[in-house]
Coordinates of C-alpha atoms in Angstrom, one line a residue:
X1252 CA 19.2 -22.6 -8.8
X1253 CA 19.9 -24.8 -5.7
X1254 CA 23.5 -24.2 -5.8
X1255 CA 23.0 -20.4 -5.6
X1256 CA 20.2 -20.6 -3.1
X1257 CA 23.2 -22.5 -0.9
X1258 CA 25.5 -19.5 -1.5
X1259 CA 23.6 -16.9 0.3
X1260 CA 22.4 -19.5 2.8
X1261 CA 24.7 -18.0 6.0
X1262 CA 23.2 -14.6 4.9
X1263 CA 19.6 -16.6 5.8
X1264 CA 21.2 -17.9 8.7
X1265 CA 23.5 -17.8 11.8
X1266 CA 26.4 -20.3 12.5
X1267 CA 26.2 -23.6 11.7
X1268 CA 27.9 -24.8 14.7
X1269 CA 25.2 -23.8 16.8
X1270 CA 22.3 -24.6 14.8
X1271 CA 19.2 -25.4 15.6
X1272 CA 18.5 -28.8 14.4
X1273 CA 15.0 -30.3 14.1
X1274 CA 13.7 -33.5 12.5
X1275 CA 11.0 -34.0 9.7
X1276 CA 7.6 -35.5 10.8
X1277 CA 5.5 -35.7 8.1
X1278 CA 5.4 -34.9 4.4
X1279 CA 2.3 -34.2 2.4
X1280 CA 2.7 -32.7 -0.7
X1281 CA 4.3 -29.3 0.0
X1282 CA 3.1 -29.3 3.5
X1283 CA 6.1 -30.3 6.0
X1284 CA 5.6 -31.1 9.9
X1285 CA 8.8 -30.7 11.1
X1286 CA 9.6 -31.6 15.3
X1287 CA 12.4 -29.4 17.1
X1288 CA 13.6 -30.4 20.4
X1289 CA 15.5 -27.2 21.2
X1290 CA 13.5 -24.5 20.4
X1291 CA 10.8 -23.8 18.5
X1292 CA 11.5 -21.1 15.6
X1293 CA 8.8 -18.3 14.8
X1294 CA 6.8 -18.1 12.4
X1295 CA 7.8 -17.0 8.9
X1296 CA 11.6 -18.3 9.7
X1297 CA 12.9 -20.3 6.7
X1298 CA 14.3 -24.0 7.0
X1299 CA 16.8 -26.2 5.0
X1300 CA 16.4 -29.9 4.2
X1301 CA 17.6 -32.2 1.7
X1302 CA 21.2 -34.1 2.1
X1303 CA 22.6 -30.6 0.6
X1304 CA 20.1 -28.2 2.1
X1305 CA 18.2 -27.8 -1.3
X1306 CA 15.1 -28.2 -0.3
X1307 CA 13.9 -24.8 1.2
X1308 CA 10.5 -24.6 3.6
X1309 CA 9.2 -21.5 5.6
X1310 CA 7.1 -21.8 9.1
X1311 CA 3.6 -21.0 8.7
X1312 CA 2.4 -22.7 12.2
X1313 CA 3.5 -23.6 15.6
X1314 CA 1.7 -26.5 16.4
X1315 CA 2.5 -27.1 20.1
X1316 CA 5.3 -27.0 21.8
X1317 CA 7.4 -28.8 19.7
X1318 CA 6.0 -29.3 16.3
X1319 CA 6.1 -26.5 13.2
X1320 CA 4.0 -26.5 10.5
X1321 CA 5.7 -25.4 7.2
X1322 CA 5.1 -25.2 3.6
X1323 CA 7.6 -25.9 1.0
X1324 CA 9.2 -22.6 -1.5
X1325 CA 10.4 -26.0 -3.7
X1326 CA 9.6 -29.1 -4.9
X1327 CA 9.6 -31.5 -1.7
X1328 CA 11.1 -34.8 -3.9
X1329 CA 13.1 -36.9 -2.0
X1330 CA 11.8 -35.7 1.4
X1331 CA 10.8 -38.2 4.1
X1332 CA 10.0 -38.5 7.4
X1333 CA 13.4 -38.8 10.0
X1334 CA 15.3 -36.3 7.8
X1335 CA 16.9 -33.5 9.9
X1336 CA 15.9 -29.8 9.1
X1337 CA 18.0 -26.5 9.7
X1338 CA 16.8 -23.0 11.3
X1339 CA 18.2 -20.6 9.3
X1340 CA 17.5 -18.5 12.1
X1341 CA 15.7 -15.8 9.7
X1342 CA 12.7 -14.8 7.2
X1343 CA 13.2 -15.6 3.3
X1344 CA 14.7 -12.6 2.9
X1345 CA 15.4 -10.6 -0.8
X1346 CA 18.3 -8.4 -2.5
X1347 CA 18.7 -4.6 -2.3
X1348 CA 20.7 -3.0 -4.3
X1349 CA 22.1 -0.8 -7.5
X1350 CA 23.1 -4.2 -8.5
X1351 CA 20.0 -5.4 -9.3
X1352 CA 19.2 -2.9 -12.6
X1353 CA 18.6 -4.8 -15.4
X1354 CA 18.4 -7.9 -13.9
X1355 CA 16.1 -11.4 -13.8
X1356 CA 15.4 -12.9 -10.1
X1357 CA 13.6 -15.4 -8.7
X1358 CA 11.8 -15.6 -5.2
X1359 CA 15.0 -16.3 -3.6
X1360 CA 17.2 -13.8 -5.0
X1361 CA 18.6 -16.1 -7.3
X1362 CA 19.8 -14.5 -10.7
X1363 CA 17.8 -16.1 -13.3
X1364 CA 19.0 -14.5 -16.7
X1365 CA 22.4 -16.4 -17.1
X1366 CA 24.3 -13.2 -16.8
X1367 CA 27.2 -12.6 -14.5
X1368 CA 26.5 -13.3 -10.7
X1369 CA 25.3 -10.6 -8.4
X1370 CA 27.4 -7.9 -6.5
X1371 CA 27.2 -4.7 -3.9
X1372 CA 24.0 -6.2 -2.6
X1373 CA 22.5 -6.3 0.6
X1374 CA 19.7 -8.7 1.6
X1375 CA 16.4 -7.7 3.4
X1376 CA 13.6 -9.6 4.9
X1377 CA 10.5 -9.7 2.6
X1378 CA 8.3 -9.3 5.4
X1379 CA 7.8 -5.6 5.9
X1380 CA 5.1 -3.5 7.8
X1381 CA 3.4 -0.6 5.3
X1382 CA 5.2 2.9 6.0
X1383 CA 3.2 4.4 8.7
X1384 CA 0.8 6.7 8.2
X1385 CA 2.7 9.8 9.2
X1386 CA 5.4 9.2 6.5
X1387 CA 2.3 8.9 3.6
X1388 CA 2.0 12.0 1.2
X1389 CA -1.2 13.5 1.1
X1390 CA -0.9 15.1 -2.2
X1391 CA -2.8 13.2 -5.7
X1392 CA -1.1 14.3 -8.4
X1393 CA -1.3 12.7 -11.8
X1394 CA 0.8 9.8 -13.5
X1395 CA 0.8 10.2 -17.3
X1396 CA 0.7 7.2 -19.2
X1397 CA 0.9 8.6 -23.2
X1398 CA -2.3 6.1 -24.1
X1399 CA -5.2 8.1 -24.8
X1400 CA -8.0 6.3 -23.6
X1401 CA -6.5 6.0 -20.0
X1402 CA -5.2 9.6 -19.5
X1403 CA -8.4 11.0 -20.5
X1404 CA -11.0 8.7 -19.2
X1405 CA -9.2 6.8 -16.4
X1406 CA -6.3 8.8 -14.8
X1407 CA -3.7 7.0 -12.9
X1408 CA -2.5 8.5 -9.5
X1409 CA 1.2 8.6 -8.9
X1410 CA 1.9 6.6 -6.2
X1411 CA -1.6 5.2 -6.3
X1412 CA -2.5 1.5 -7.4
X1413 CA -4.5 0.7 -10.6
X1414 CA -6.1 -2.7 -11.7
X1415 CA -6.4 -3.8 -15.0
X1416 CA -9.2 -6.2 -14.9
X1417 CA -10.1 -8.6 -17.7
X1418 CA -10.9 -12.8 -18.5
X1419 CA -8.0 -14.7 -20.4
X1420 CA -6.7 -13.4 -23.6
X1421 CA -8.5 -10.2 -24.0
X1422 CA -4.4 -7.9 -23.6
X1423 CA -3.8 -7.2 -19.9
X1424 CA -0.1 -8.3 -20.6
X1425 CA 0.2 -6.0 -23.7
X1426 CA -1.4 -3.2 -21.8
X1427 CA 1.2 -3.7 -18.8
X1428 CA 4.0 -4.0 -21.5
X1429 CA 2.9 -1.0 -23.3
X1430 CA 3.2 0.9 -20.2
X1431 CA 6.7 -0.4 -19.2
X1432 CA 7.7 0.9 -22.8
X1433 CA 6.4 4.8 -22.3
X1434 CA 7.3 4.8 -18.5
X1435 CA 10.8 4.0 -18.6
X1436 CA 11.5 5.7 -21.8
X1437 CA 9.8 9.2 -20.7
X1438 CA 10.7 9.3 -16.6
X1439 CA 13.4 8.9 -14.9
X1440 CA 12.0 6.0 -12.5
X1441 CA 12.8 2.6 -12.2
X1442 CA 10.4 -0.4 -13.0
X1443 CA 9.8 -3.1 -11.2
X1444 CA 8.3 -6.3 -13.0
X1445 CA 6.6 -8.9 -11.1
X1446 CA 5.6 -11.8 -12.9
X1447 CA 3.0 -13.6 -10.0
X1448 CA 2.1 -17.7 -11.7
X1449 CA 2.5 -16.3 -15.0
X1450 CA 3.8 -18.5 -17.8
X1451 CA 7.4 -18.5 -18.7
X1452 CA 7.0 -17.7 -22.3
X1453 CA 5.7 -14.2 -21.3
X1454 CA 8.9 -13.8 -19.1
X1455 CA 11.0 -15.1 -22.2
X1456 CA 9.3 -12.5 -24.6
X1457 CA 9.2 -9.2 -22.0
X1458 CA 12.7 -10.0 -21.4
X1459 CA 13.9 -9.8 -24.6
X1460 CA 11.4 -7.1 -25.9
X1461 CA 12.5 -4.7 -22.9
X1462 CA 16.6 -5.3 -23.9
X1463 CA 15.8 -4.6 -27.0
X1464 CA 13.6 -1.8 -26.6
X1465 CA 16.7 -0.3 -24.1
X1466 CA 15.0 -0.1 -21.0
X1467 CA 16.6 -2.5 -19.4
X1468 CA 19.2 -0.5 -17.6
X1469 CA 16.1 1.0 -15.4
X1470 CA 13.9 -2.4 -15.1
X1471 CA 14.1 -5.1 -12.6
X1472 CA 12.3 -8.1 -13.1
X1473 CA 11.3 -11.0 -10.8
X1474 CA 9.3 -14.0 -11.5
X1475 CA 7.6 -17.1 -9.6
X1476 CA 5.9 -19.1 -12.6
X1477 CA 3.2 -20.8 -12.8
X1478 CA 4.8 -24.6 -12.5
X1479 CA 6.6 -23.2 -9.4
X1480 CA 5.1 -24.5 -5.9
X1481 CA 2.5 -22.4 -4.7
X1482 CA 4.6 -21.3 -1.7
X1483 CA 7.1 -19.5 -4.0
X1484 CA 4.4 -18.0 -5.9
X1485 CA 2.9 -16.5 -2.7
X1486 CA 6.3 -15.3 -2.0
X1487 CA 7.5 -13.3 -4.6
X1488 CA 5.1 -10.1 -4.3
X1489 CA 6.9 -9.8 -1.6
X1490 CA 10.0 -10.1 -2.6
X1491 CA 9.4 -7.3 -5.4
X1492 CA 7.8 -4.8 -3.0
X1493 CA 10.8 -5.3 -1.1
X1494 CA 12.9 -4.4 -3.7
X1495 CA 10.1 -1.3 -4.7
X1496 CA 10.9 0.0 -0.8
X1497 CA 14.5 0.1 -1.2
X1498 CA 14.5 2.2 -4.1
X1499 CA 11.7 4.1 -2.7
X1500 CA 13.5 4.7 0.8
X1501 CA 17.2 4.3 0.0
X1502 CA 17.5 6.1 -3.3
X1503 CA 14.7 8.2 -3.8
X1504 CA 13.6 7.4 -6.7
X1505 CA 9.8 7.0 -8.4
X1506 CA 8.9 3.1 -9.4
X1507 CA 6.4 1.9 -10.7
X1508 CA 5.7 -1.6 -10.0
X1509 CA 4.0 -3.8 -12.4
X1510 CA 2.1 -7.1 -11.0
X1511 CA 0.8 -9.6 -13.8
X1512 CA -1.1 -11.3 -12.2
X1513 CA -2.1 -10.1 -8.9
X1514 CA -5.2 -13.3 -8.9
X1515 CA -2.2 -15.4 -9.2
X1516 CA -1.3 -14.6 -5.7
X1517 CA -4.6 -15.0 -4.0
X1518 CA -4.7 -18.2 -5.8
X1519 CA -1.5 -19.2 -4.4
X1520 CA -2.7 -18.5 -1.3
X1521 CA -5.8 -20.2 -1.5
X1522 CA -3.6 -22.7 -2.6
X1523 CA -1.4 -22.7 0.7
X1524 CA -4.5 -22.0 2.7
X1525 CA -6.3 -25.6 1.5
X1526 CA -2.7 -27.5 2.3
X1527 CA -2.6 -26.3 5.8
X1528 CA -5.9 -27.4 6.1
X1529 CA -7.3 -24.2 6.8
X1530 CA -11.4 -24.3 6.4
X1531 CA -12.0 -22.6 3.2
X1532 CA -14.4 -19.6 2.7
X1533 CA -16.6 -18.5 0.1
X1534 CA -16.1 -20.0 -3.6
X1535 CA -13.3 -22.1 -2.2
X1536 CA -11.1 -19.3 -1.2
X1537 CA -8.9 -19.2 1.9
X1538 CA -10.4 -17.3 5.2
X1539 CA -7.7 -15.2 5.4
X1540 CA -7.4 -13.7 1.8
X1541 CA -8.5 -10.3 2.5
X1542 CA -5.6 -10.1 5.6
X1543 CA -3.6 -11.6 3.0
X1544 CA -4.2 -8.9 0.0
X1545 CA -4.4 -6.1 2.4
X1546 CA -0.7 -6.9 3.8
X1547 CA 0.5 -7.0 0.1
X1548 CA -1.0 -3.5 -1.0
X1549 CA -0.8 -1.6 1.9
X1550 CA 3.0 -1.7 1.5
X1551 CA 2.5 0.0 -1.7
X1552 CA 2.7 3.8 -1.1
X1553 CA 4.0 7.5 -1.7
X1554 CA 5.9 9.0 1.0
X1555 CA 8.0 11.7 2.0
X1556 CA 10.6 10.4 0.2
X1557 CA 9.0 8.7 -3.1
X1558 CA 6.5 6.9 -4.8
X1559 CA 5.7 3.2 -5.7
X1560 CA 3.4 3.7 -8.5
X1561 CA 1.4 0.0 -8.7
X1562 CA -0.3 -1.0 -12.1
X1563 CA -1.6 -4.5 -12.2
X1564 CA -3.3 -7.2 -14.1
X1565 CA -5.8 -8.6 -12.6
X1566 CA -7.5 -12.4 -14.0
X1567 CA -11.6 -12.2 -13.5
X1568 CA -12.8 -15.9 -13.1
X1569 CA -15.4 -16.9 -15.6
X1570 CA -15.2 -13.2 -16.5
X1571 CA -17.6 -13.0 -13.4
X1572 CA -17.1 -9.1 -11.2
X1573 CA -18.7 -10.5 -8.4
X1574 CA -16.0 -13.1 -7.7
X1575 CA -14.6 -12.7 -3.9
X1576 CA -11.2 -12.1 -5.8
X1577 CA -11.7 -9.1 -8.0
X1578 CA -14.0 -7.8 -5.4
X1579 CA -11.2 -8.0 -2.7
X1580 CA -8.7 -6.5 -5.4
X1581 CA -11.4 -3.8 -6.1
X1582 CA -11.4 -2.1 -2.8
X1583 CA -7.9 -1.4 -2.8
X1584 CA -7.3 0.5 -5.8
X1585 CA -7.2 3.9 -6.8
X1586 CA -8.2 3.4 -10.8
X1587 CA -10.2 0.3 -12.1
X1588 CA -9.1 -0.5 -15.9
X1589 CA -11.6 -2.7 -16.9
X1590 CA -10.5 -4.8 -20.8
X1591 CA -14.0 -6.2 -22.1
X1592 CA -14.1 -9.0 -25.0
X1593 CA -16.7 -7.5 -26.8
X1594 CA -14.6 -4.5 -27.7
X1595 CA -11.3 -6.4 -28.2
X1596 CA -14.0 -8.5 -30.6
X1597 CA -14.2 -5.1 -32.7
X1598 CA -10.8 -4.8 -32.9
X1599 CA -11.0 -1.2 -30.3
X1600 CA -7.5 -1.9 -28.7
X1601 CA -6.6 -1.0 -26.3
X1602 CA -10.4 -2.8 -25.1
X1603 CA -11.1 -0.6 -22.4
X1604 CA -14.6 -0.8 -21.5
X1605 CA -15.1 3.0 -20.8
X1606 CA -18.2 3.2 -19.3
X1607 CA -17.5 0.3 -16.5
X1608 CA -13.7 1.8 -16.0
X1609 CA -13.4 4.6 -13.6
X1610 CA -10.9 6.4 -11.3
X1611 CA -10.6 8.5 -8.1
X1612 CA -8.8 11.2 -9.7
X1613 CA -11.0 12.1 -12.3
X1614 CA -12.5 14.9 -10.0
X1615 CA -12.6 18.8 -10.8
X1616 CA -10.0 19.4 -8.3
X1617 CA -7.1 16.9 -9.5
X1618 CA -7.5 16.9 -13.0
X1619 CA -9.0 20.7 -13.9
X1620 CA -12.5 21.6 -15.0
X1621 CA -11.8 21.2 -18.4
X1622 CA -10.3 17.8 -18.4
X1623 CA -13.5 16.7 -16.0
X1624 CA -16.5 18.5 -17.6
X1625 CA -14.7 16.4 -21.3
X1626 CA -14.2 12.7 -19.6
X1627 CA -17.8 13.3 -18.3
X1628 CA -19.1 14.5 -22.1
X1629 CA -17.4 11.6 -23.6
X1630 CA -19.1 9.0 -21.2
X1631 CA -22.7 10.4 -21.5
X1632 CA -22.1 10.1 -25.6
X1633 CA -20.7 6.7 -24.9
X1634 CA -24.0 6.0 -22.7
X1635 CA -26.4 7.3 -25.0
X1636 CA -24.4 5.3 -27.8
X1637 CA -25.1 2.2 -25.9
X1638 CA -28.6 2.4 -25.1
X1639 CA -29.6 3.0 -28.9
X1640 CA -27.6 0.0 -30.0
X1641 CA -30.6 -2.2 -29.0
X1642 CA -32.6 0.0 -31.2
X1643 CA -30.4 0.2 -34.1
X1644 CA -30.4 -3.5 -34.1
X1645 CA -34.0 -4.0 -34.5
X1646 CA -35.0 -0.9 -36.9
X1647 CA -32.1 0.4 -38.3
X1648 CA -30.2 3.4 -38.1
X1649 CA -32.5 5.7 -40.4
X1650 CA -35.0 5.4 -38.0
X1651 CA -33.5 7.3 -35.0
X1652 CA -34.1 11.2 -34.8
X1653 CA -31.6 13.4 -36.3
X1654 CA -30.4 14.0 -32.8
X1655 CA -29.8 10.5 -32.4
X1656 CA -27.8 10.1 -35.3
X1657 CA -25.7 12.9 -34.8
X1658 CA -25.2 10.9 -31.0
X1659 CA -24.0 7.6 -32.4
X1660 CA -21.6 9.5 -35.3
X1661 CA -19.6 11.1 -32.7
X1662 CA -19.5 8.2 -30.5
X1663 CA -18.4 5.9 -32.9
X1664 CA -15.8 8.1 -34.0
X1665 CA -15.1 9.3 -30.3
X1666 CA -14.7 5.0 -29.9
X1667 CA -12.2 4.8 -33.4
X1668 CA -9.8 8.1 -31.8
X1669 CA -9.7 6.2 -28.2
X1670 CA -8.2 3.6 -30.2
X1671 CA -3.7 3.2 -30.1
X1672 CA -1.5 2.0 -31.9
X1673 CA 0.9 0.3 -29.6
X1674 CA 5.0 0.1 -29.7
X1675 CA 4.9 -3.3 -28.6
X1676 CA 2.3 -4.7 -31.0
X1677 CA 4.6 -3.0 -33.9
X1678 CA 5.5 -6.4 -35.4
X1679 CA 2.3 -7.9 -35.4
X1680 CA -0.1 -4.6 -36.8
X1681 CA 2.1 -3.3 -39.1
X1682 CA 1.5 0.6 -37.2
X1683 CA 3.5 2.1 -35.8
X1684 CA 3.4 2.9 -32.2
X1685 CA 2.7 5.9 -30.5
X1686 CA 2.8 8.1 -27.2
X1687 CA 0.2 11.1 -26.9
X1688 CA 0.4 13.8 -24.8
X1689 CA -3.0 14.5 -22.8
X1690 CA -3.0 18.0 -24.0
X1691 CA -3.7 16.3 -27.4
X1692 CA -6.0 13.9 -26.4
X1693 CA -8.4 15.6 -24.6
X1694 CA -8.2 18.3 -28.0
X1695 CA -8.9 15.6 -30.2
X1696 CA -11.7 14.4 -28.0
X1697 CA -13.1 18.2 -27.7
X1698 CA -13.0 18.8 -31.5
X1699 CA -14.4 15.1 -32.6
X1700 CA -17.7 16.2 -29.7
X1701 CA -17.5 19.9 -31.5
X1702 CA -18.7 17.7 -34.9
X1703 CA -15.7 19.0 -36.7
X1704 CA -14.6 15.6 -38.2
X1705 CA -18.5 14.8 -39.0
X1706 CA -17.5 14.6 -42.7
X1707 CA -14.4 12.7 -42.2
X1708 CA -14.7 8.6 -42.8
X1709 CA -14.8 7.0 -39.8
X1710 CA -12.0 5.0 -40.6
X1711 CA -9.7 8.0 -40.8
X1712 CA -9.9 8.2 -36.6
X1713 CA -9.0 5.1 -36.1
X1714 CA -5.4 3.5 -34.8
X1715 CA -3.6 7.2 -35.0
X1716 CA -1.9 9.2 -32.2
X1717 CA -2.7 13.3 -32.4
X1718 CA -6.0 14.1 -34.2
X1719 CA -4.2 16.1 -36.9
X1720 CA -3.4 12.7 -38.2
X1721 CA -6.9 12.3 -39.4
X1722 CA -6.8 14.6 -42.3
X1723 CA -3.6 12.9 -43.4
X1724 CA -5.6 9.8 -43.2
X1725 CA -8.9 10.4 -45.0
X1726 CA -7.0 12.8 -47.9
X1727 CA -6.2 8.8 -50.3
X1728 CA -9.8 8.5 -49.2
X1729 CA -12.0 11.5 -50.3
X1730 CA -9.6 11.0 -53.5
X1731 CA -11.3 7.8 -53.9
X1732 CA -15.0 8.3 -53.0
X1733 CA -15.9 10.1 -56.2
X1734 CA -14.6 6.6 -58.1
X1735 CA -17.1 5.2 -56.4
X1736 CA -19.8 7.4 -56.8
X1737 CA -19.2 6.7 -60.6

């Protein structure tokens, strides 16, 4: 990685004839004081050190008049005090480019999937200001997704940013990858992964699922993993929405930008924040993380020219919603998916929790009348579902009112329709995966709360696409019920 870091070093840069030298201070960690006697560079500039210029910092501070307080994008060994430092003269800066389809990168441009090098490529600063506000679209329009559950219940806004919020293990990254699968396959955007502290493994795996899926040709991915120092991981979002903005800008074209896990970068930050010796805030997390967040997301955007469409995963602490984190996250986003265990514990995948996820869009005036006065049916069955589970607990189900009854069957078979079988679970389920319309959604969900699949099993709703797969489902069953009648 070094040795290709050093090739685009003069693109960083200026000449190093003239450049401006400076002298390491102190080293603690990742943090790096570094003294120049010429002048002082600003902040965000990136530095090289190391006898071979591996070792790559970026200015966060300027001390006095002299001193520069940086943090490290690599590990720091075989740093020490005395060692002279180069300006690059520049930010960190990423590539732009056709080139860059179908290809593996990490925070500092470097190609990453052992393929050929990289060509017809310009390089950008990752620092950008959000579009202004003149250049925003104004119109909400809706981003199909082909998984029931979300269309219906939680619509997604093109060009608008969704959260999928959940603790460890309960399928954020299968719901991410799901919707890289039906995305690239069914528009003609490009995808942008962005794999924020994540673990290699997943990189490994989505890499090789997406070439052999065939969507690499439209995908770009970019990765700063989790053993990575925490300045590269608090990097590469930007080096991905920099990337986002070119094809955005340049070409025109829709992306949708994928973030697993956006936590990862206000932990990185927090992180950073703690070396610098910043006083931390609440819960241990840096003063500045809401500047921080905000300067990320606001770059995400639709515009005259395109949309950056931003779906990411989003790691509750402890499972706990009132951490400054997911709150943070929360008020930025246009759709809140929210994954709860208890569901994924039933085996209802994909685990949305319907009644705490909701979205901006799901109003009479985006999405129809039809569509709302449905989503709002579903969650009041949902609801009354919920508040007789207690009862049905303690007493039983023959004790609720016929009313009742007739509530709980069509929610739980409302609950078995909502559930998916997914393209990218294939291997590991056995069913086969598969895309529904919304058209045939929301007529499944009309026609299961019109009691017309009362008499079907319950078991005939669940882990199928179209509704008209039910019948084909329950006909080996009714065939067997009178068996055990007998």
């Amino acid at each position: 990685m070094t040795a290709l870091a050093l090739d685009h070093q003069p693109e960083q840069g200026g000449d190093s004839v003239s450049a401006n030298m400076g002298v390491v201070v102190s080293v603690r960690g990742s943090v790096v004081d570094v003294r120049f006697d010429q002048k002082l560079p600003p902040i965000h500039s990136v530095l090289h050190a190391g006898e071979h210029g591996e070792i790559i910092i970026e200015v966060l501070a300027q001390r006095d008049a002299h001193h520069v307080r940086c943090i490290a994008l690599t590990p720091t060994q075989g740093l020490a005090r005395g060692m002279s430092v180069e300006d690059t003269g520049g930010p960190l800066k990423a590539p732009v480019g056709k080139g860059l389809l179908s290809r593996m990168f990490d925070v500092f441009g470097n190609v990453i999937d052992r393929e050929a090098p990289l060509k017809d490529v310009q390089w950008r600063s990752v620092h950008r200001a959000p579009p202004a506000l003149a250049r925003r679209s104004t119109k909400s329009e809706i981003f199909e997704t082909g998984i029931k559950v979300i269309d219906v219940l939680v619509p997604l806004e093109r060009g608008g940013k969704a959260g999928l919020f959940g603790g460890a293990g309960v399928g954020k990254t299968v719901l991410l990858t799901e919707m890289i699968h039906n995305m690239v396959g069914h528009q003609e955007g490009v995808s942008i992964f962005c794999g924020i502290g994540e673990r290699c493994r997943e990189g490994e795996e989505l890499y090789r699922d997406m070439k052999e899926a065939g969507v690499l040709p439209n995908m770009v991915m970019v990765f700063g993993q989790m053993n990575e120092p925490p300045g590269s991981r608090f990097r590469i979002g930007h080096a991905a929405l920099t990337m986002a903005e070119y094809f955005r800008d340049d070409e025109h074209r829709d992306v949708l930008l994928l973030i697993d896990n956006i936590f990862r970068f206000i932990q990185a930050g927090m992180e950073v924040s703690g070396l610098m010796g910043q006083m931390p805030s609440r819960l241990g997390y840096q003063p500045t993380m809401g500047t921080e967040l905000s300067g990320l997301e606001e770059r995400i955007a639709n515009t005259d020219t395109g949309a950056i469409t931003s779906i990411q995963a989003v790691y509750v602490p402890a499972d706990d919603f009132t951490d400054p984190a997911a709150v943070h996250t929360f008020s930025h986003l246009s759709a809140s998916i929210v994954l709860s265990r208890k569901r994924a514990s039933e085996g209802l995948f994909p685990a949305i929790d319907p009644l705490q996820s909701s979205s901006k869009m799901a109003t009479p005036g985006i999405v129809g009348e039809r569509h709302y006065k449905l989503a709002q049916e579903i969650r009041r069955t949902l609801a009354q579902y919920a508040d007789l589970k207690d009862i049905i607990a303690m007493l039983g189900l023959e004790q609720l009112s016929p009313e009742d009854r007739n509530v709980v069957a069509r929610a739980r078979r409302l609950e078995r329709f909502l559930t998916q079988p997914f393209f990218t679970t294939e291997q590991f389920t056995g069913h086969k995966g598969k895309l529904v319309s919304l058209a045939d959604s929301l007529d499944g969900c009309e026609r299961i709360l019109n009691d017309e699949f009362k008499d079907y099993p319950e078991s005939a709703l669940y882990m199928i696409g179209a509704i008209s797969e039910a019948k084909e489902k329950a006909k080996p069953q009714s065939k067997e019920e009178p068996a055990h009648a007998a």
